[in-house]
Amino acid sequence: MSVRLYLPRDAAALACGADKVAKALAAAAPGVPLIRNGSRGMLWLEPLLEVEYHGVRYGFGPVSAADVAGLVSAGILEDPAEVSHPLAIGIVAQHPFMAAQQRLTFARCGVIDPLSLDDYIEHGGYKGLERAMKLAPADIVAEVTKSGLRGRGGAGFPTGIKWKTVLDAEASQKYIVCNADEGDSGTFADRMIIEGDPFQLIEGMTIAGIAVGATRGYVYIRSEYPHAIATLTEAIHKARRLGFLGPKVYGSAHAFELEVRAGAGAYVCGEETALLESIEGKRGVVRAKPPLPAHKGLFGKPTIINNVLSLTAVPHIMAAGAEYYANYGMGRSRGTMPIQIAGNVKHGGLFEVAFGITLGELVEKIGGGTASGRPVRAVQIGGPLGAYFPPALFDTPFDYEAFTAKGGLIGHGGIVVFDDTVDMAKMARFAFDFCSIESCGKCTPCRIGSTRGKETIDRIVAGIDVEANIALVEDLSQTMKLGSLCALGGFTPYPVLSALTHFPEDFRRTAPAVAAE
Amino acid sequence: MSRHEPFSVARTEELVAQHLHLEGPLLPILHAVQEVFGFVPEAAVPVVASGLNVSRADVHGVVTFYEDFHQKPDGEHVVKICRAEACQSMGGEELAAHAERCLGVSFGQTSADGQVTLEKVFCLGLCATAPAAMVNGDLRGRLSRAGVEAIAREVGR
Ligand SMILES: Cc1cc2nc3c(=O)[nH]c(=O)nc-3n(C[C@H](O)[C@H](O)[C@H](O)COP(=O)(O)O)c2cc1C
Ligand code: SF4
Ligand code: FES
């Protein structure tokens, strides 16, 4: 038989029953090869079964174990192109959600077997490292700078400039640290790429190591991601066994070693200096800057700390050239952004596209509106520290500066959609609550202010001195903005104030409505 | 929990020794201790501290800082439900309340019979297949009321 089956091992697919489907397939189609790939990112279709026939992949989803027998008897193993079945979506690569993307970082995700180095190399893997090895370290850094790549973890700091600082630092030991703490609600791109194409992260970190003269790297993955931890750990073992990591990377004079570290359930450890403290075995308390991690980072040594998406963009930049990458995008936001569409949305998933697409296109056209079928009322962009935007701001292009101009931020690129049942006073209260739970405790405005903010919103909701208490929340937000060392305390005002600005009516409910709750 | 070993100093020392070659070994050690004993017993703290040549206060400070490490054993089953924004947008809060009723235990608590611990988490990275939960390490997406009831049966409620 000439067909081959693909069924994701991605955590979202597993959460929707992929392992049960795999079991049913083994029983209904014994002997047919089944590859456990990453996810394509069309998460509403997970588990998405793909049947490869004459080199073309046809999709069926979302498949449950109970659907398997029916799919097999409909003929998916003979000629999937001819099968008419309610779950058939046709050729996966031609699906409108896929065809509308510009996948660079996620080009292989969902396509290859994540743990096959052969697959990785066959699909263009290690081309970036090959080119980097022919360049002088300063030229690698210059290439990253020229690409316009900005940190995808949230702050949008130019990656090349960070690398240059570490390159120029003199030290006996330097480190590359990958931030895979991905704590923002509405984000899962780091998880998906680690589970679906882990060698790309290994390659990106290796290039970073060669560029700045660092011989050790750490990937700090949050403990909520056990599958990502397992996949990357296995990929590192394989890479080491085959000479892609170790004392002579790729047969060269360069040494590079990589280790996975698991987080322990603290959101603040996504902040770069708290993360370094955590790897060092300390409480995840934010460090004052300066010194920058680039000067005194992990164990006091010069350290590059970058988000997963920043590091996984690098192999492509090196392979295709800085200009190729920089040709995508708008303004000072160059390249592509793996955007995550989540929450109450019909077609949620990972959508990688050049900067410049509007928020409305993403939510309404790509995402298809709400899953509930009700009108969209609000979207939160950039995680728990990101602003809530109403549909009136849907013409905002996905671009660092454009979002700042509208009082928001793109953060790690997550969009959470809410329908018209959302209570924005509740969401503002949650923002304060989240901040008070996750605060590292170092600054008073963050630690105490967030608790006071929560209590004040409770009073507003109860109808007590509403206008005075709203003014108090605004005041408190100002204090948190100015008096916080990091963005946890400093940016919590974004969701709070955007909710107050764009949805004022939710804070001014009449007393009887409150009493009825 | 039955799948965990009873605390012993010797076993703790062994776990410390296994990780001493690492740079910054404390978190990996605490994860290992919790994996083996099911929690981080108070009595493990001085053993870890002396193994690493740091103060008890340092180790204690780390254990208490991180949500993952707990100083008491969990219930036989651990149910974690996501309470973050994307899950809230899909009715996660009503489901969370339903889970408290079905499991007969509140968030952050272990049932009196030691059967179930219910915990909140902020995001499992399943935000496009929300609401999400984790049951004894197993992921659940697109959780419904019926799904919550099925979890309750699974953990013997
Ligand atoms: C509270 C808080 C949480 C953060 N969480 C993350 C995270 O989960 N992942 C991440 O890459 N950056 C996170 N950041 C941003 C990092 O501090 C840092 O800017 C980033 O790792 C730098 O990498 P980049 O330049 O590649 O974006 C967080 C920042 C704060 C203040
Ligand atoms: S703002 Fe909050 S989390 Fe950030 S350093 Fe201050 S107390 Fe810690
Ligand atoms: S917000 Fe619940 S899984 Fe991300």
PDB file of N, CA, C and O and ligand atoms in Angstrom, chain A residues 150-157 159 162 179-184 190 267-273 289 305-308 310-311 385 412 486-488, ligand 1:
ATOM      1  N   ARG A 150      13.496  41.325  15.743  1.00  0.00           N
ATOM      2  CA  ARG A 150      13.326  41.865  17.093  1.00  0.00           C
ATOM      3  C   ARG A 150      12.803  40.767  17.997  1.00  0.00           C
ATOM      4  O   ARG A 150      12.090  39.880  17.563  1.00  0.00           O
ATOM      5  N   GLY A 151      13.178  40.846  19.259  1.00  0.00           N
ATOM      6  CA  GLY A 151      12.839  39.796  20.212  1.00  0.00           C
ATOM      7  C   GLY A 151      11.352  39.479  20.207  1.00  0.00           C
ATOM      8  O   GLY A 151      10.523  40.371  20.345  1.00  0.00           O
ATOM      9  N   ARG A 152      11.034  38.213  20.062  1.00  0.00           N
ATOM     10  CA  ARG A 152       9.633  37.787  19.990  1.00  0.00           C
ATOM     11  C   ARG A 152       9.038  37.461  21.357  1.00  0.00           C
ATOM     12  O   ARG A 152       7.902  37.004  21.453  1.00  0.00           O
ATOM     13  N   GLY A 153       9.823  37.641  22.416  1.00  0.00           N
ATOM     14  CA  GLY A 153       9.336  37.308  23.753  1.00  0.00           C
ATOM     15  C   GLY A 153       8.408  38.360  24.336  1.00  0.00           C
ATOM     16  O   GLY A 153       7.677  38.095  25.278  1.00  0.00           O
ATOM     17  N   GLY A 154       8.435  39.555  23.769  1.00  0.00           N
ATOM     18  CA  GLY A 154       7.546  40.584  24.285  1.00  0.00           C
ATOM     19  C   GLY A 154       8.076  41.989  24.114  1.00  0.00           C
ATOM     20  O   GLY A 154       7.374  42.885  23.674  1.00  0.00           O
ATOM     21  N   ALA A 155       9.357  42.186  24.448  1.00  0.00           N
ATOM     22  CA  ALA A 155       9.874  43.549  24.469  1.00  0.00           C
ATOM     23  C   ALA A 155      10.257  44.070  23.084  1.00  0.00           C
ATOM     24  O   ALA A 155      10.372  45.277  22.885  1.00  0.00           O
ATOM     25  N   GLY A 156      10.481  43.177  22.130  1.00  0.00           N
ATOM     26  CA  GLY A 156      10.782  43.608  20.764  1.00  0.00           C
ATOM     27  C   GLY A 156      12.143  44.254  20.604  1.00  0.00           C
ATOM     28  O   GLY A 156      12.371  45.056  19.696  1.00  0.00           O
ATOM     29  N   PHE A 157      13.093  43.898  21.457  1.00  0.00           N
ATOM     30  CA  PHE A 157      14.437  44.476  21.383  1.00  0.00           C
ATOM     31  C   PHE A 157      15.208  43.851  20.215  1.00  0.00           C
ATOM     32  O   PHE A 157      15.143  42.635  20.012  1.00  0.00           O
ATOM     33  N   THR A 159      17.476  41.843  18.106  1.00  0.00           N
ATOM     34  CA  THR A 159      18.261  40.673  18.494  1.00  0.00           C
ATOM     35  C   THR A 159      19.746  40.857  18.173  1.00  0.00           C
ATOM     36  O   THR A 159      20.605  40.500  18.977  1.00  0.00           O
ATOM     37  N   LYS A 162      21.654  42.870  20.781  1.00  0.00           N
ATOM     38  CA  LYS A 162      21.905  42.066  21.980  1.00  0.00           C
ATOM     39  C   LYS A 162      23.098  41.132  21.742  1.00  0.00           C
ATOM     40  O   LYS A 162      23.988  41.016  22.576  1.00  0.00           O
ATOM     41  N   ASN A 179      14.526  31.363  26.379  1.00  0.00           N
ATOM     42  CA  ASN A 179      13.367  31.586  27.227  1.00  0.00           C
ATOM     43  C   ASN A 179      12.153  30.867  26.637  1.00  0.00           C
ATOM     44  O   ASN A 179      11.565  31.322  25.659  1.00  0.00           O
ATOM     45  N   ALA A 180      11.838  29.707  27.207  1.00  0.00           N
ATOM     46  CA  ALA A 180      10.667  28.943  26.770  1.00  0.00           C
ATOM     47  C   ALA A 180       9.684  28.857  27.933  1.00  0.00           C
ATOM     48  O   ALA A 180       9.078  27.828  28.194  1.00  0.00           O
ATOM     49  N   ASP A 181       9.544  29.977  28.645  1.00  0.00           N
ATOM     50  CA  ASP A 181       8.658  29.985  29.808  1.00  0.00           C
ATOM     51  C   ASP A 181       7.209  30.232  29.386  1.00  0.00           C
ATOM     52  O   ASP A 181       6.281  29.880  30.114  1.00  0.00           O
ATOM     53  N   GLU A 182       7.027  30.828  28.239  1.00  0.00           N
ATOM     54  CA  GLU A 182       5.711  31.032  27.606  1.00  0.00           C
ATOM     55  C   GLU A 182       4.510  30.966  28.548  1.00  0.00           C
ATOM     56  O   GLU A 182       3.659  30.084  28.439  1.00  0.00           O
ATOM     57  N   GLY A 183       4.455  31.929  29.457  1.00  0.00           N
ATOM     58  CA  GLY A 183       3.374  31.909  30.441  1.00  0.00           C
ATOM     59  C   GLY A 183       2.122  32.654  30.020  1.00  0.00           C
ATOM     60  O   GLY A 183       1.079  32.541  30.671  1.00  0.00           O
ATOM     61  N   ASP A 184       2.200  33.433  28.928  1.00  0.00           N
ATOM     62  CA  ASP A 184       1.052  34.254  28.538  1.00  0.00           C
ATOM     63  C   ASP A 184      -0.126  33.406  28.092  1.00  0.00           C
ATOM     64  O   ASP A 184       0.021  32.548  27.220  1.00  0.00           O
ATOM     65  N   ASP A 190       5.748  28.761  21.117  1.00  0.00           N
ATOM     66  CA  ASP A 190       7.003  28.156  21.590  1.00  0.00           C
ATOM     67  C   ASP A 190       6.798  26.657  21.795  1.00  0.00           C
ATOM     68  O   ASP A 190       7.631  25.841  21.393  1.00  0.00           O
ATOM     69  N   TYR A 267       5.107  32.448  36.938  1.00  0.00           N
ATOM     70  CA  TYR A 267       4.993  33.255  35.719  1.00  0.00           C
ATOM     71  C   TYR A 267       6.144  34.241  35.598  1.00  0.00           C
ATOM     72  O   TYR A 267       6.683  34.466  34.510  1.00  0.00           O
ATOM     73  N   VAL A 268       6.550  34.810  36.734  1.00  0.00           N
ATOM     74  CA  VAL A 268       7.567  35.860  36.701  1.00  0.00           C
ATOM     75  C   VAL A 268       8.908  35.327  36.199  1.00  0.00           C
ATOM     76  O   VAL A 268       9.747  36.097  35.735  1.00  0.00           O
ATOM     77  N   CYS A 269       9.118  34.030  36.247  1.00  0.00           N
ATOM     78  CA  CYS A 269      10.369  33.461  35.746  1.00  0.00           C
ATOM     79  C   CYS A 269      10.502  33.580  34.230  1.00  0.00           C
ATOM     80  O   CYS A 269      11.538  33.236  33.670  1.00  0.00           O
ATOM     81  N   GLY A 270       9.467  34.052  33.549  1.00  0.00           N
ATOM     82  CA  GLY A 270       9.608  34.402  32.140  1.00  0.00           C
ATOM     83  C   GLY A 270      10.376  35.697  31.962  1.00  0.00           C
ATOM     84  O   GLY A 270      10.953  35.940  30.907  1.00  0.00           O
ATOM     85  N   GLU A 271      10.375  36.526  32.989  1.00  0.00           N
ATOM     86  CA  GLU A 271      11.194  37.752  32.946  1.00  0.00           C
ATOM     87  C   GLU A 271      12.644  37.298  32.950  1.00  0.00           C
ATOM     88  O   GLU A 271      13.049  36.459  33.760  1.00  0.00           O
ATOM     89  N   GLU A 272      13.438  37.877  32.067  1.00  0.00           N
ATOM     90  CA  GLU A 272      14.750  37.293  31.790  1.00  0.00           C
ATOM     91  C   GLU A 272      15.674  37.163  32.994  1.00  0.00           C
ATOM     92  O   GLU A 272      16.343  36.142  33.143  1.00  0.00           O
ATOM     93  N   THR A 273      15.687  38.168  33.865  1.00  0.00           N
ATOM     94  CA  THR A 273      16.627  38.066  34.990  1.00  0.00           C
ATOM     95  C   THR A 273      16.106  37.117  36.070  1.00  0.00           C
ATOM     96  O   THR A 273      16.888  36.409  36.704  1.00  0.00           O
ATOM     97  N   LYS A 289      18.407  46.201  36.705  1.00  0.00           N
ATOM     98  CA  LYS A 289      19.326  46.378  35.582  1.00  0.00           C
ATOM     99  C   LYS A 289      19.762  47.841  35.536  1.00  0.00           C
ATOM    100  O   LYS A 289      18.920  48.715  35.712  1.00  0.00           O
ATOM    101  N   ILE A 305      20.029  36.066  26.187  1.00  0.00           N
ATOM    102  CA  ILE A 305      18.760  35.413  26.504  1.00  0.00           C
ATOM    103  C   ILE A 305      17.735  35.854  25.479  1.00  0.00           C
ATOM    104  O   ILE A 305      17.511  37.035  25.273  1.00  0.00           O
ATOM    105  N   ASN A 306      17.194  34.867  24.783  1.00  0.00           N
ATOM    106  CA  ASN A 306      16.228  35.122  23.711  1.00  0.00           C
ATOM    107  C   ASN A 306      15.052  34.168  23.815  1.00  0.00           C
ATOM    108  O   ASN A 306      15.183  33.041  24.279  1.00  0.00           O
ATOM    109  N   ASN A 307      13.944  34.662  23.317  1.00  0.00           N
ATOM    110  CA  ASN A 307      12.748  33.834  23.221  1.00  0.00           C
ATOM    111  C   ASN A 307      12.943  32.721  22.176  1.00  0.00           C
ATOM    112  O   ASN A 307      13.762  32.837  21.265  1.00  0.00           O
ATOM    113  N   VAL A 308      12.150  31.657  22.306  1.00  0.00           N
ATOM    114  CA  VAL A 308      12.182  30.537  21.363  1.00  0.00           C
ATOM    115  C   VAL A 308      12.003  31.022  19.919  1.00  0.00           C
ATOM    116  O   VAL A 308      12.722  30.591  19.009  1.00  0.00           O
ATOM    117  N   SER A 310      12.556  33.957  18.606  1.00  0.00           N
ATOM    118  CA  SER A 310      13.696  34.728  18.108  1.00  0.00           C
ATOM    119  C   SER A 310      14.777  33.759  17.635  1.00  0.00           C
ATOM    120  O   SER A 310      15.331  33.917  16.546  1.00  0.00           O
ATOM    121  N   LEU A 311      15.069  32.770  18.462  1.00  0.00           N
ATOM    122  CA  LEU A 311      16.154  31.837  18.138  1.00  0.00           C
ATOM    123  C   LEU A 311      15.795  30.925  16.968  1.00  0.00           C
ATOM    124  O   LEU A 311      16.656  30.568  16.165  1.00  0.00           O
ATOM    125  N   LEU A 385      -0.589  40.816  30.316  1.00  0.00           N
ATOM    126  CA  LEU A 385      -0.142  42.201  30.495  1.00  0.00           C
ATOM    127  C   LEU A 385      -0.482  43.038  29.267  1.00  0.00           C
ATOM    128  O   LEU A 385      -0.050  44.176  29.135  1.00  0.00           O
ATOM    129  N   HIS A 412       3.982  38.517  22.843  1.00  0.00           N
ATOM    130  CA  HIS A 412       4.447  37.276  22.234  1.00  0.00           C
ATOM    131  C   HIS A 412       3.493  36.830  21.109  1.00  0.00           C
ATOM    132  O   HIS A 412       3.585  35.716  20.610  1.00  0.00           O
ATOM    133  N   CYS A 486       9.736  45.633  36.815  1.00  0.00           N
ATOM    134  CA  CYS A 486       9.565  44.900  35.561  1.00  0.00           C
ATOM    135  C   CYS A 486       8.136  45.050  35.056  1.00  0.00           C
ATOM    136  O   CYS A 486       7.289  45.679  35.690  1.00  0.00           O
ATOM    137  N   ALA A 487       7.880  44.435  33.904  1.00  0.00           N
ATOM    138  CA  ALA A 487       6.605  44.626  33.231  1.00  0.00           C
ATOM    139  C   ALA A 487       5.432  43.928  33.928  1.00  0.00           C
ATOM    140  O   ALA A 487       4.283  44.198  33.599  1.00  0.00           O
ATOM    141  N   LEU A 488       5.686  43.045  34.895  1.00  0.00           N
ATOM    142  CA  LEU A 488       4.537  42.430  35.558  1.00  0.00           C
ATOM    143  C   LEU A 488       3.747  43.513  36.296  1.00  0.00           C
ATOM    144  O   LEU A 488       2.554  43.698  36.049  1.00  0.00           O
TER     145      LEU A 488
HETATM  146  C1  LIG C   1       6.621  39.103  33.891  1.00  0.00           C
HETATM  147  C2  LIG C   1       7.315  38.829  32.599  1.00  0.00           C
HETATM  148  C3  LIG C   1       7.155  37.620  31.968  1.00  0.00           C
HETATM  149  C4  LIG C   1       7.820  37.333  30.779  1.00  0.00           C
HETATM  150  N1  LIG C   1       7.626  36.123  30.194  1.00  0.00           N
HETATM  151  C5  LIG C   1       8.322  35.816  29.075  1.00  0.00           C
HETATM  152  C6  LIG C   1       8.197  34.534  28.495  1.00  0.00           C
HETATM  153  O1  LIG C   1       7.450  33.684  28.968  1.00  0.00           O
HETATM  154  N2  LIG C   1       8.915  34.263  27.385  1.00  0.00           N
HETATM  155  C7  LIG C   1       9.766  35.194  26.828  1.00  0.00           C
HETATM  156  O2  LIG C   1      10.427  34.899  25.847  1.00  0.00           O
HETATM  157  N3  LIG C   1       9.892  36.412  27.356  1.00  0.00           N
HETATM  158  C8  LIG C   1       9.209  36.743  28.463  1.00  0.00           C
HETATM  159  N4  LIG C   1       9.372  37.979  29.026  1.00  0.00           N
HETATM  160  C9  LIG C   1      10.315  38.917  28.376  1.00  0.00           C
HETATM  161  C10 LIG C   1      11.745  38.656  28.824  1.00  0.00           C
HETATM  162  O3  LIG C   1      12.014  39.392  29.993  1.00  0.00           O
HETATM  163  C11 LIG C   1      12.780  39.070  27.768  1.00  0.00           C
HETATM  164  O4  LIG C   1      12.452  40.306  27.263  1.00  0.00           O
HETATM  165  C12 LIG C   1      12.892  38.090  26.621  1.00  0.00           C
HETATM  166  O5  LIG C   1      13.137  36.797  27.078  1.00  0.00           O
HETATM  167  C13 LIG C   1      14.037  38.491  25.713  1.00  0.00           C
HETATM  168  O6  LIG C   1      14.078  37.665  24.564  1.00  0.00           O
HETATM  169  P1  LIG C   1      13.735  38.247  23.128  1.00  0.00           P
HETATM  170  O7  LIG C   1      14.568  39.502  22.955  1.00  0.00           O
HETATM  171  O8  LIG C   1      14.126  37.191  22.179  1.00  0.00           O
HETATM  172  O9  LIG C   1      12.291  38.558  23.122  1.00  0.00           O
HETATM  173  C14 LIG C   1       8.675  38.302  30.202  1.00  0.00           C
HETATM  174  C15 LIG C   1       8.829  39.545  30.833  1.00  0.00           C
HETATM  175  C16 LIG C   1       8.150  39.814  32.016  1.00  0.00           C
HETATM  176  C17 LIG C   1       8.339  41.144  32.656  1.00  0.00           C
END
